[in-house]
Amino acid sequence: MGELLVEAAVPGLASAPEASMSEAGPDLETARLARLARDGDRDAFARLVDLHQQSAWRVAMAALGRHEEAEDAAQDAFLSAWRRLGTLRDVERFRPWLLSIVWRKALDRRRGLRAWIRMIAARHADDEGAMWSIEDSPDLRPSPESAVMSRSAAAAARKVIAALPAKLRDPLLLAASGDYRYEEIAEMLGTPLGTVKWRVSEARRVVKSRMERMTGARS
């Protein structure tokens, strides 16, 4: 029962998004635009922003948990990337290079948010500012009772995840988004690939175990 509640509250948590984590070839369009932008083409860089702003925002959300903070961090990262683009030697590495900048900018902001964990833990499940990766189950017109249970499970899962140490919480949220390969997460976090995989697995295990204990205590 605890596992079912976790899966309902945190889509993608119970198993790794293997399809999205598979090896992917180079993004030729991104490489082409990055090469032009590196030579000073502002229009090419604007196109890169269009292509990667959603991924950048999701990375920042995984670190910060608030829409407005994530948007600001992503914008800061794009500005920094434009200024530093001349240092990028391999244009085929533009995406992981950019996302690493986003992650560092988001962490800088997070260090200044002393109430970050309290704020996320106290957020209601139906708050429009809720953490993007820990949503309620899709609306399939459930009964009022099941809707209450779903919101309660989602709120409990958010508290459990927020209480994880950062070294487990951060890779878990990035992996649960389904947008990034493990290799990209490892580069963003500056952590060995094998360590990232282990931490995601361990975070899932801890969250499931704690949710199961909470469910058992209520029954």
JSON list of C-alpha atoms in Angstrom, two decimals:
[
{"chain": "A", "resi": 1, "resn": "MET", "atom": "CA", "xyz": [0.00, 0.00, 0.00]},
{"chain": "A", "resi": 2, "resn": "GLY", "atom": "CA", "xyz": [2.82, 2.38, 0.85]},
{"chain": "A", "resi": 3, "resn": "GLU", "atom": "CA", "xyz": [4.43, 1.81, -2.55]},
{"chain": "A", "resi": 4, "resn": "LEU", "atom": "CA", "xyz": [1.17, 2.57, -4.33]},
{"chain": "A", "resi": 5, "resn": "LEU", "atom": "CA", "xyz": [0.83, 5.85, -2.44]},
{"chain": "A", "resi": 6, "resn": "VAL", "atom": "CA", "xyz": [4.37, 6.82, -3.36]},
{"chain": "A", "resi": 7, "resn": "GLU", "atom": "CA", "xyz": [3.79, 6.06, -7.04]},
{"chain": "A", "resi": 8, "resn": "ALA", "atom": "CA", "xyz": [0.58, 8.09, -7.03]},
{"chain": "A", "resi": 9, "resn": "ALA", "atom": "CA", "xyz": [2.15, 11.04, -5.24]},
{"chain": "A", "resi": 10, "resn": "VAL", "atom": "CA", "xyz": [5.46, 11.09, -7.06]},
{"chain": "A", "resi": 11, "resn": "PRO", "atom": "CA", "xyz": [5.22, 9.96, -10.70]},
{"chain": "A", "resi": 12, "resn": "GLY", "atom": "CA", "xyz": [8.49, 8.38, -11.85]},
{"chain": "A", "resi": 13, "resn": "LEU", "atom": "CA", "xyz": [9.76, 7.73, -8.33]},
{"chain": "A", "resi": 14, "resn": "ALA", "atom": "CA", "xyz": [9.26, 3.99, -8.11]},
{"chain": "A", "resi": 15, "resn": "SER", "atom": "CA", "xyz": [11.33, 3.15, -11.18]},
{"chain": "A", "resi": 16, "resn": "ALA", "atom": "CA", "xyz": [13.98, 4.88, -13.25]},
{"chain": "A", "resi": 17, "resn": "PRO", "atom": "CA", "xyz": [12.82, 6.55, -16.48]},
{"chain": "A", "resi": 18, "resn": "GLU", "atom": "CA", "xyz": [14.97, 4.24, -18.55]},
{"chain": "A", "resi": 19, "resn": "ALA", "atom": "CA", "xyz": [13.71, 5.47, -21.91]},
{"chain": "A", "resi": 20, "resn": "SER", "atom": "CA", "xyz": [14.76, 9.03, -21.24]},
{"chain": "A", "resi": 21, "resn": "MET", "atom": "CA", "xyz": [18.03, 7.93, -19.63]},
{"chain": "A", "resi": 22, "resn": "SER", "atom": "CA", "xyz": [19.22, 5.96, -22.62]},
{"chain": "A", "resi": 23, "resn": "GLU", "atom": "CA", "xyz": [22.18, 7.04, -24.69]},
{"chain": "A", "resi": 24, "resn": "ALA", "atom": "CA", "xyz": [21.38, 9.86, -27.07]},
{"chain": "A", "resi": 25, "resn": "GLY", "atom": "CA", "xyz": [23.34, 11.06, -30.07]},
{"chain": "A", "resi": 26, "resn": "PRO", "atom": "CA", "xyz": [24.57, 14.63, -30.44]},
{"chain": "A", "resi": 27, "resn": "ASP", "atom": "CA", "xyz": [21.96, 17.29, -31.09]},
{"chain": "A", "resi": 28, "resn": "LEU", "atom": "CA", "xyz": [23.17, 18.54, -34.45]},
{"chain": "A", "resi": 29, "resn": "GLU", "atom": "CA", "xyz": [20.92, 21.61, -34.49]},
{"chain": "A", "resi": 30, "resn": "THR", "atom": "CA", "xyz": [22.07, 22.67, -31.04]},
{"chain": "A", "resi": 31, "resn": "ALA", "atom": "CA", "xyz": [25.70, 22.16, -32.11]},
{"chain": "A", "resi": 32, "resn": "ARG", "atom": "CA", "xyz": [25.16, 24.24, -35.25]},
{"chain": "A", "resi": 33, "resn": "LEU", "atom": "CA", "xyz": [23.53, 27.07, -33.33]},
{"chain": "A", "resi": 34, "resn": "ALA", "atom": "CA", "xyz": [26.13, 26.93, -30.56]},
{"chain": "A", "resi": 35, "resn": "ARG", "atom": "CA", "xyz": [28.91, 27.26, -33.14]},
{"chain": "A", "resi": 36, "resn": "LEU", "atom": "CA", "xyz": [27.22, 30.34, -34.64]},
{"chain": "A", "resi": 37, "resn": "ALA", "atom": "CA", "xyz": [26.53, 31.82, -31.21]},
{"chain": "A", "resi": 38, "resn": "ARG", "atom": "CA", "xyz": [30.12, 31.26, -30.15]},
{"chain": "A", "resi": 39, "resn": "ASP", "atom": "CA", "xyz": [31.11, 33.39, -33.14]},
{"chain": "A", "resi": 40, "resn": "GLY", "atom": "CA", "xyz": [28.87, 36.19, -31.89]},
{"chain": "A", "resi": 41, "resn": "ASP", "atom": "CA", "xyz": [25.52, 35.44, -33.57]},
{"chain": "A", "resi": 42, "resn": "ARG", "atom": "CA", "xyz": [22.91, 36.71, -31.09]},
{"chain": "A", "resi": 43, "resn": "ASP", "atom": "CA", "xyz": [19.99, 35.32, -33.09]},
{"chain": "A", "resi": 44, "resn": "ALA", "atom": "CA", "xyz": [21.52, 31.85, -32.92]},
{"chain": "A", "resi": 45, "resn": "PHE", "atom": "CA", "xyz": [21.86, 32.16, -29.15]},
{"chain": "A", "resi": 46, "resn": "ALA", "atom": "CA", "xyz": [18.24, 33.34, -28.87]},
{"chain": "A", "resi": 47, "resn": "ARG", "atom": "CA", "xyz": [17.26, 30.15, -30.69]},
{"chain": "A", "resi": 48, "resn": "LEU", "atom": "CA", "xyz": [19.33, 28.11, -28.23]},
{"chain": "A", "resi": 49, "resn": "VAL", "atom": "CA", "xyz": [17.42, 29.77, -25.40]},
{"chain": "A", "resi": 50, "resn": "ASP", "atom": "CA", "xyz": [14.13, 28.78, -27.04]},
{"chain": "A", "resi": 51, "resn": "LEU", "atom": "CA", "xyz": [15.29, 25.18, -27.45]},
{"chain": "A", "resi": 52, "resn": "HIS", "atom": "CA", "xyz": [16.64, 24.69, -23.95]},
{"chain": "A", "resi": 53, "resn": "GLN", "atom": "CA", "xyz": [14.77, 27.05, -21.66]},
{"chain": "A", "resi": 54, "resn": "GLN", "atom": "CA", "xyz": [12.34, 24.35, -20.48]},
{"chain": "A", "resi": 55, "resn": "SER", "atom": "CA", "xyz": [15.16, 21.97, -19.57]},
{"chain": "A", "resi": 56, "resn": "ALA", "atom": "CA", "xyz": [17.01, 24.79, -17.82]},
{"chain": "A", "resi": 57, "resn": "TRP", "atom": "CA", "xyz": [13.90, 25.74, -15.85]},
{"chain": "A", "resi": 58, "resn": "ARG", "atom": "CA", "xyz": [13.32, 22.15, -14.74]},
{"chain": "A", "resi": 59, "resn": "VAL", "atom": "CA", "xyz": [16.89, 21.86, -13.49]},
{"chain": "A", "resi": 60, "resn": "ALA", "atom": "CA", "xyz": [16.46, 25.05, -11.49]},
{"chain": "A", "resi": 61, "resn": "MET", "atom": "CA", "xyz": [13.11, 23.83, -10.14]},
{"chain": "A", "resi": 62, "resn": "ALA", "atom": "CA", "xyz": [14.74, 20.61, -8.91]},
{"chain": "A", "resi": 63, "resn": "ALA", "atom": "CA", "xyz": [17.13, 22.72, -6.86]},
{"chain": "A", "resi": 64, "resn": "LEU", "atom": "CA", "xyz": [14.80, 25.51, -5.74]},
{"chain": "A", "resi": 65, "resn": "GLY", "atom": "CA", "xyz": [11.21, 24.25, -5.78]},
{"chain": "A", "resi": 66, "resn": "ARG", "atom": "CA", "xyz": [9.67, 27.66, -6.57]},
{"chain": "A", "resi": 67, "resn": "HIS", "atom": "CA", "xyz": [8.64, 28.89, -10.02]},
{"chain": "A", "resi": 68, "resn": "GLU", "atom": "CA", "xyz": [9.83, 32.46, -9.67]},
{"chain": "A", "resi": 69, "resn": "GLU", "atom": "CA", "xyz": [13.20, 31.50, -8.19]},
{"chain": "A", "resi": 70, "resn": "ALA", "atom": "CA", "xyz": [13.72, 28.88, -10.90]},
{"chain": "A", "resi": 71, "resn": "GLU", "atom": "CA", "xyz": [12.92, 31.36, -13.66]},
{"chain": "A", "resi": 72, "resn": "ASP", "atom": "CA", "xyz": [15.39, 33.88, -12.26]},
{"chain": "A", "resi": 73, "resn": "ALA", "atom": "CA", "xyz": [18.11, 31.24, -11.89]},
{"chain": "A", "resi": 74, "resn": "ALA", "atom": "CA", "xyz": [17.58, 30.05, -15.47]},
{"chain": "A", "resi": 75, "resn": "GLN", "atom": "CA", "xyz": [17.78, 33.60, -16.79]},
{"chain": "A", "resi": 76, "resn": "ASP", "atom": "CA", "xyz": [20.97, 34.22, -14.83]},
{"chain": "A", "resi": 77, "resn": "ALA", "atom": "CA", "xyz": [22.41, 31.03, -16.31]},
{"chain": "A", "resi": 78, "resn": "PHE", "atom": "CA", "xyz": [21.59, 31.97, -19.90]},
{"chain": "A", "resi": 79, "resn": "LEU", "atom": "CA", "xyz": [23.20, 35.37, -19.41]},
{"chain": "A", "resi": 80, "resn": "SER", "atom": "CA", "xyz": [26.29, 33.73, -17.93]},
{"chain": "A", "resi": 81, "resn": "ALA", "atom": "CA", "xyz": [26.37, 31.18, -20.76]},
{"chain": "A", "resi": 82, "resn": "TRP", "atom": "CA", "xyz": [26.30, 33.95, -23.38]},
{"chain": "A", "resi": 83, "resn": "ARG", "atom": "CA", "xyz": [29.18, 35.73, -21.70]},
{"chain": "A", "resi": 84, "resn": "ARG", "atom": "CA", "xyz": [31.23, 32.53, -21.36]},
{"chain": "A", "resi": 85, "resn": "LEU", "atom": "CA", "xyz": [30.35, 30.91, -24.67]},
{"chain": "A", "resi": 86, "resn": "GLY", "atom": "CA", "xyz": [33.82, 31.61, -26.03]},
{"chain": "A", "resi": 87, "resn": "THR", "atom": "CA", "xyz": [35.22, 29.14, -23.49]},
{"chain": "A", "resi": 88, "resn": "LEU", "atom": "CA", "xyz": [33.11, 26.25, -24.84]},
{"chain": "A", "resi": 89, "resn": "ARG", "atom": "CA", "xyz": [35.46, 24.15, -26.94]},
{"chain": "A", "resi": 90, "resn": "ASP", "atom": "CA", "xyz": [33.08, 21.35, -27.99]},
{"chain": "A", "resi": 91, "resn": "VAL", "atom": "CA", "xyz": [29.80, 22.77, -29.30]},
{"chain": "A", "resi": 92, "resn": "GLU", "atom": "CA", "xyz": [28.23, 19.29, -29.13]},
{"chain": "A", "resi": 93, "resn": "ARG", "atom": "CA", "xyz": [28.55, 19.63, -25.34]},
{"chain": "A", "resi": 94, "resn": "PHE", "atom": "CA", "xyz": [26.44, 22.80, -25.21]},
{"chain": "A", "resi": 95, "resn": "ARG", "atom": "CA", "xyz": [23.42, 21.27, -23.43]},
{"chain": "A", "resi": 96, "resn": "PRO", "atom": "CA", "xyz": [25.28, 19.61, -20.50]},
{"chain": "A", "resi": 97, "resn": "TRP", "atom": "CA", "xyz": [27.55, 22.66, -20.27]},
{"chain": "A", "resi": 98, "resn": "LEU", "atom": "CA", "xyz": [24.51, 24.95, -20.05]},
{"chain": "A", "resi": 99, "resn": "LEU", "atom": "CA", "xyz": [22.68, 22.76, -17.53]},
{"chain": "A", "resi": 100, "resn": "SER", "atom": "CA", "xyz": [25.76, 22.68, -15.31]},
{"chain": "A", "resi": 101, "resn": "ILE", "atom": "CA", "xyz": [25.71, 26.48, -15.26]},
{"chain": "A", "resi": 102, "resn": "VAL", "atom": "CA", "xyz": [21.99, 26.45, -14.43]},
{"chain": "A", "resi": 103, "resn": "TRP", "atom": "CA", "xyz": [22.57, 24.03, -11.55]},
{"chain": "A", "resi": 104, "resn": "ARG", "atom": "CA", "xyz": [25.33, 26.18, -10.06]},
{"chain": "A", "resi": 105, "resn": "LYS", "atom": "CA", "xyz": [23.22, 29.33, -10.35]},
{"chain": "A", "resi": 106, "resn": "ALA", "atom": "CA", "xyz": [20.29, 27.57, -8.69]},
{"chain": "A", "resi": 107, "resn": "LEU", "atom": "CA", "xyz": [22.48, 26.33, -5.85]},
{"chain": "A", "resi": 108, "resn": "ASP", "atom": "CA", "xyz": [23.76, 29.87, -5.30]},
{"chain": "A", "resi": 109, "resn": "ARG", "atom": "CA", "xyz": [20.17, 31.00, -4.87]},
{"chain": "A", "resi": 110, "resn": "ARG", "atom": "CA", "xyz": [19.26, 28.05, -2.67]},
{"chain": "A", "resi": 111, "resn": "ARG", "atom": "CA", "xyz": [22.08, 28.80, -0.26]},
{"chain": "A", "resi": 112, "resn": "GLY", "atom": "CA", "xyz": [20.45, 32.17, 0.32]},
{"chain": "A", "resi": 113, "resn": "LEU", "atom": "CA", "xyz": [17.02, 30.67, 1.01]},
{"chain": "A", "resi": 114, "resn": "ARG", "atom": "CA", "xyz": [17.36, 29.57, 4.62]},
{"chain": "A", "resi": 115, "resn": "ALA", "atom": "CA", "xyz": [13.69, 28.67, 4.90]},
{"chain": "A", "resi": 116, "resn": "TRP", "atom": "CA", "xyz": [13.73, 26.58, 1.70]},
{"chain": "A", "resi": 117, "resn": "ILE", "atom": "CA", "xyz": [12.95, 23.18, 3.21]},
{"chain": "A", "resi": 118, "resn": "ARG", "atom": "CA", "xyz": [10.35, 24.57, 5.62]},
{"chain": "A", "resi": 119, "resn": "MET", "atom": "CA", "xyz": [8.63, 26.39, 2.78]},
{"chain": "A", "resi": 120, "resn": "ILE", "atom": "CA", "xyz": [8.38, 23.28, 0.59]},
{"chain": "A", "resi": 121, "resn": "ALA", "atom": "CA", "xyz": [7.31, 21.01, 3.44]},
{"chain": "A", "resi": 122, "resn": "ALA", "atom": "CA", "xyz": [4.50, 23.40, 4.42]},
{"chain": "A", "resi": 123, "resn": "ARG", "atom": "CA", "xyz": [3.16, 23.86, 0.90]},
{"chain": "A", "resi": 124, "resn": "HIS", "atom": "CA", "xyz": [-0.32, 22.44, 0.24]},
{"chain": "A", "resi": 125, "resn": "ALA", "atom": "CA", "xyz": [-0.84, 19.87, -2.48]},
{"chain": "A", "resi": 126, "resn": "ASP", "atom": "CA", "xyz": [-3.19, 22.13, -4.44]},
{"chain": "A", "resi": 127, "resn": "ASP", "atom": "CA", "xyz": [-0.96, 25.22, -4.17]},
{"chain": "A", "resi": 128, "resn": "GLU", "atom": "CA", "xyz": [-0.20, 26.44, -7.69]},
{"chain": "A", "resi": 129, "resn": "GLY", "atom": "CA", "xyz": [3.38, 27.04, -6.57]},
{"chain": "A", "resi": 130, "resn": "ALA", "atom": "CA", "xyz": [3.87, 23.40, -5.56]},
{"chain": "A", "resi": 131, "resn": "MET", "atom": "CA", "xyz": [7.03, 21.58, -6.60]},
{"chain": "A", "resi": 132, "resn": "TRP", "atom": "CA", "xyz": [6.68, 20.62, -10.24]},
{"chain": "A", "resi": 133, "resn": "SER", "atom": "CA", "xyz": [7.94, 17.04, -9.90]},
{"chain": "A", "resi": 134, "resn": "ILE", "atom": "CA", "xyz": [5.75, 15.97, -7.00]},
{"chain": "A", "resi": 135, "resn": "GLU", "atom": "CA", "xyz": [2.26, 16.43, -8.34]},
{"chain": "A", "resi": 136, "resn": "ASP", "atom": "CA", "xyz": [-1.03, 14.78, -7.48]},
{"chain": "A", "resi": 137, "resn": "SER", "atom": "CA", "xyz": [-2.26, 11.91, -9.63]},
{"chain": "A", "resi": 138, "resn": "PRO", "atom": "CA", "xyz": [-4.00, 12.91, -12.89]},
{"chain": "A", "resi": 139, "resn": "ASP", "atom": "CA", "xyz": [-7.60, 14.01, -12.44]},
{"chain": "A", "resi": 140, "resn": "LEU", "atom": "CA", "xyz": [-9.68, 10.96, -13.33]},
{"chain": "A", "resi": 141, "resn": "ARG", "atom": "CA", "xyz": [-12.73, 12.25, -11.48]},
{"chain": "A", "resi": 142, "resn": "PRO", "atom": "CA", "xyz": [-12.01, 10.36, -8.23]},
{"chain": "A", "resi": 143, "resn": "SER", "atom": "CA", "xyz": [-14.41, 10.26, -5.35]},
{"chain": "A", "resi": 144, "resn": "PRO", "atom": "CA", "xyz": [-14.04, 13.04, -2.76]},
{"chain": "A", "resi": 145, "resn": "GLU", "atom": "CA", "xyz": [-12.55, 10.51, -0.34]},
{"chain": "A", "resi": 146, "resn": "SER", "atom": "CA", "xyz": [-9.90, 9.27, -2.78]},
{"chain": "A", "resi": 147, "resn": "ALA", "atom": "CA", "xyz": [-9.09, 12.84, -3.82]},
{"chain": "A", "resi": 148, "resn": "VAL", "atom": "CA", "xyz": [-8.39, 13.73, -0.20]},
{"chain": "A", "resi": 149, "resn": "MET", "atom": "CA", "xyz": [-6.18, 10.65, 0.17]},
{"chain": "A", "resi": 150, "resn": "SER", "atom": "CA", "xyz": [-4.27, 11.53, -3.00]},
{"chain": "A", "resi": 151, "resn": "ARG", "atom": "CA", "xyz": [-3.60, 15.08, -1.83]},
{"chain": "A", "resi": 152, "resn": "SER", "atom": "CA", "xyz": [-2.57, 13.79, 1.58]},
{"chain": "A", "resi": 153, "resn": "ALA", "atom": "CA", "xyz": [-0.15, 11.28, 0.04]},
{"chain": "A", "resi": 154, "resn": "ALA", "atom": "CA", "xyz": [1.37, 13.93, -2.21]},
{"chain": "A", "resi": 155, "resn": "ALA", "atom": "CA", "xyz": [1.83, 16.31, 0.70]},
{"chain": "A", "resi": 156, "resn": "ALA", "atom": "CA", "xyz": [3.41, 13.56, 2.81]},
{"chain": "A", "resi": 157, "resn": "ALA", "atom": "CA", "xyz": [5.74, 12.58, -0.04]},
{"chain": "A", "resi": 158, "resn": "ARG", "atom": "CA", "xyz": [6.85, 16.19, -0.47]},
{"chain": "A", "resi": 159, "resn": "LYS", "atom": "CA", "xyz": [7.74, 16.39, 3.21]},
{"chain": "A", "resi": 160, "resn": "VAL", "atom": "CA", "xyz": [9.67, 13.12, 3.08]},
{"chain": "A", "resi": 161, "resn": "ILE", "atom": "CA", "xyz": [11.63, 14.19, -0.01]},
{"chain": "A", "resi": 162, "resn": "ALA", "atom": "CA", "xyz": [12.31, 17.67, 1.37]},
{"chain": "A", "resi": 163, "resn": "ALA", "atom": "CA", "xyz": [13.80, 16.05, 4.47]},
{"chain": "A", "resi": 164, "resn": "LEU", "atom": "CA", "xyz": [16.28, 13.97, 2.47]},
{"chain": "A", "resi": 165, "resn": "PRO", "atom": "CA", "xyz": [19.90, 15.11, 2.55]},
{"chain": "A", "resi": 166, "resn": "ALA", "atom": "CA", "xyz": [20.72, 17.22, -0.51]},
{"chain": "A", "resi": 167, "resn": "LYS", "atom": "CA", "xyz": [23.05, 14.57, -1.94]},
{"chain": "A", "resi": 168, "resn": "LEU", "atom": "CA", "xyz": [20.06, 12.20, -2.25]},
{"chain": "A", "resi": 169, "resn": "ARG", "atom": "CA", "xyz": [17.27, 14.72, -2.88]},
{"chain": "A", "resi": 170, "resn": "ASP", "atom": "CA", "xyz": [18.91, 16.57, -5.77]},
{"chain": "A", "resi": 171, "resn": "PRO", "atom": "CA", "xyz": [19.69, 13.61, -8.05]},
{"chain": "A", "resi": 172, "resn": "LEU", "atom": "CA", "xyz": [16.30, 12.07, -7.22]},
{"chain": "A", "resi": 173, "resn": "LEU", "atom": "CA", "xyz": [14.39, 15.16, -8.36]},
{"chain": "A", "resi": 174, "resn": "LEU", "atom": "CA", "xyz": [16.45, 15.49, -11.54]},
{"chain": "A", "resi": 175, "resn": "ALA", "atom": "CA", "xyz": [15.96, 11.81, -12.38]},
{"chain": "A", "resi": 176, "resn": "ALA", "atom": "CA", "xyz": [12.24, 11.87, -11.55]},
{"chain": "A", "resi": 177, "resn": "SER", "atom": "CA", "xyz": [11.68, 14.66, -14.09]},
{"chain": "A", "resi": 178, "resn": "GLY", "atom": "CA", "xyz": [12.42, 12.17, -16.88]},
{"chain": "A", "resi": 179, "resn": "ASP", "atom": "CA", "xyz": [14.22, 14.89, -18.86]},
{"chain": "A", "resi": 180, "resn": "TYR", "atom": "CA", "xyz": [17.86, 14.06, -18.17]},
{"chain": "A", "resi": 181, "resn": "ARG", "atom": "CA", "xyz": [20.12, 11.10, -18.74]},
{"chain": "A", "resi": 182, "resn": "TYR", "atom": "CA", "xyz": [22.17, 9.92, -15.78]},
{"chain": "A", "resi": 183, "resn": "GLU", "atom": "CA", "xyz": [25.26, 11.15, -17.59]},
{"chain": "A", "resi": 184, "resn": "GLU", "atom": "CA", "xyz": [23.80, 14.66, -17.73]},
{"chain": "A", "resi": 185, "resn": "ILE", "atom": "CA", "xyz": [22.84, 14.56, -14.06]},
{"chain": "A", "resi": 186, "resn": "ALA", "atom": "CA", "xyz": [26.36, 13.45, -13.16]},
{"chain": "A", "resi": 187, "resn": "GLU", "atom": "CA", "xyz": [27.83, 16.36, -15.08]},
{"chain": "A", "resi": 188, "resn": "MET", "atom": "CA", "xyz": [25.41, 18.87, -13.56]},
{"chain": "A", "resi": 189, "resn": "LEU", "atom": "CA", "xyz": [26.18, 17.72, -10.04]},
{"chain": "A", "resi": 190, "resn": "GLY", "atom": "CA", "xyz": [29.89, 17.19, -10.61]},
{"chain": "A", "resi": 191, "resn": "THR", "atom": "CA", "xyz": [29.48, 13.64, -9.29]},
{"chain": "A", "resi": 192, "resn": "PRO", "atom": "CA", "xyz": [30.67, 10.29, -10.75]},
{"chain": "A", "resi": 193, "resn": "LEU", "atom": "CA", "xyz": [28.05, 8.49, -12.83]},
{"chain": "A", "resi": 194, "resn": "GLY", "atom": "CA", "xyz": [27.98, 5.40, -10.63]},
{"chain": "A", "resi": 195, "resn": "THR", "atom": "CA", "xyz": [27.52, 7.55, -7.53]},
{"chain": "A", "resi": 196, "resn": "VAL", "atom": "CA", "xyz": [24.56, 9.35, -9.12]},
{"chain": "A", "resi": 197, "resn": "LYS", "atom": "CA", "xyz": [22.86, 6.05, -9.99]},
{"chain": "A", "resi": 198, "resn": "TRP", "atom": "CA", "xyz": [23.39, 4.73, -6.47]},
{"chain": "A", "resi": 199, "resn": "ARG", "atom": "CA", "xyz": [22.08, 7.93, -4.85]},
{"chain": "A", "resi": 200, "resn": "VAL", "atom": "CA", "xyz": [18.92, 7.93, -6.98]},
{"chain": "A", "resi": 201, "resn": "SER", "atom": "CA", "xyz": [18.30, 4.29, -6.07]},
{"chain": "A", "resi": 202, "resn": "GLU", "atom": "CA", "xyz": [18.98, 4.93, -2.39]},
{"chain": "A", "resi": 203, "resn": "ALA", "atom": "CA", "xyz": [16.71, 7.99, -2.35]},
{"chain": "A", "resi": 204, "resn": "ARG", "atom": "CA", "xyz": [13.85, 5.96, -3.85]},
{"chain": "A", "resi": 205, "resn": "ARG", "atom": "CA", "xyz": [14.39, 3.25, -1.26]},
{"chain": "A", "resi": 206, "resn": "VAL", "atom": "CA", "xyz": [14.40, 5.72, 1.65]},
{"chain": "A", "resi": 207, "resn": "VAL", "atom": "CA", "xyz": [11.28, 7.55, 0.44]},
{"chain": "A", "resi": 208, "resn": "LYS", "atom": "CA", "xyz": [9.35, 4.32, -0.14]},
{"chain": "A", "resi": 209, "resn": "SER", "atom": "CA", "xyz": [10.38, 2.96, 3.26]},
{"chain": "A", "resi": 210, "resn": "ARG", "atom": "CA", "xyz": [9.36, 6.13, 5.10]},
{"chain": "A", "resi": 211, "resn": "MET", "atom": "CA", "xyz": [6.06, 6.38, 3.24]},
{"chain": "A", "resi": 212, "resn": "GLU", "atom": "CA", "xyz": [5.28, 2.75, 4.02]},
{"chain": "A", "resi": 213, "resn": "ARG", "atom": "CA", "xyz": [5.99, 3.34, 7.70]},
{"chain": "A", "resi": 214, "resn": "MET", "atom": "CA", "xyz": [3.76, 6.41, 7.69]},
{"chain": "A", "resi": 215, "resn": "THR", "atom": "CA", "xyz": [0.98, 4.46, 5.96]},
{"chain": "A", "resi": 216, "resn": "GLY", "atom": "CA", "xyz": [1.31, 1.58, 8.42]},
{"chain": "A", "resi": 217, "resn": "ALA", "atom": "CA", "xyz": [1.18, 3.94, 11.39]},
{"chain": "A", "resi": 218, "resn": "ARG", "atom": "CA", "xyz": [-2.14, 5.35, 10.16]},
{"chain": "A", "resi": 219, "resn": "SER", "atom": "CA", "xyz": [-3.77, 1.98, 9.50]}
]
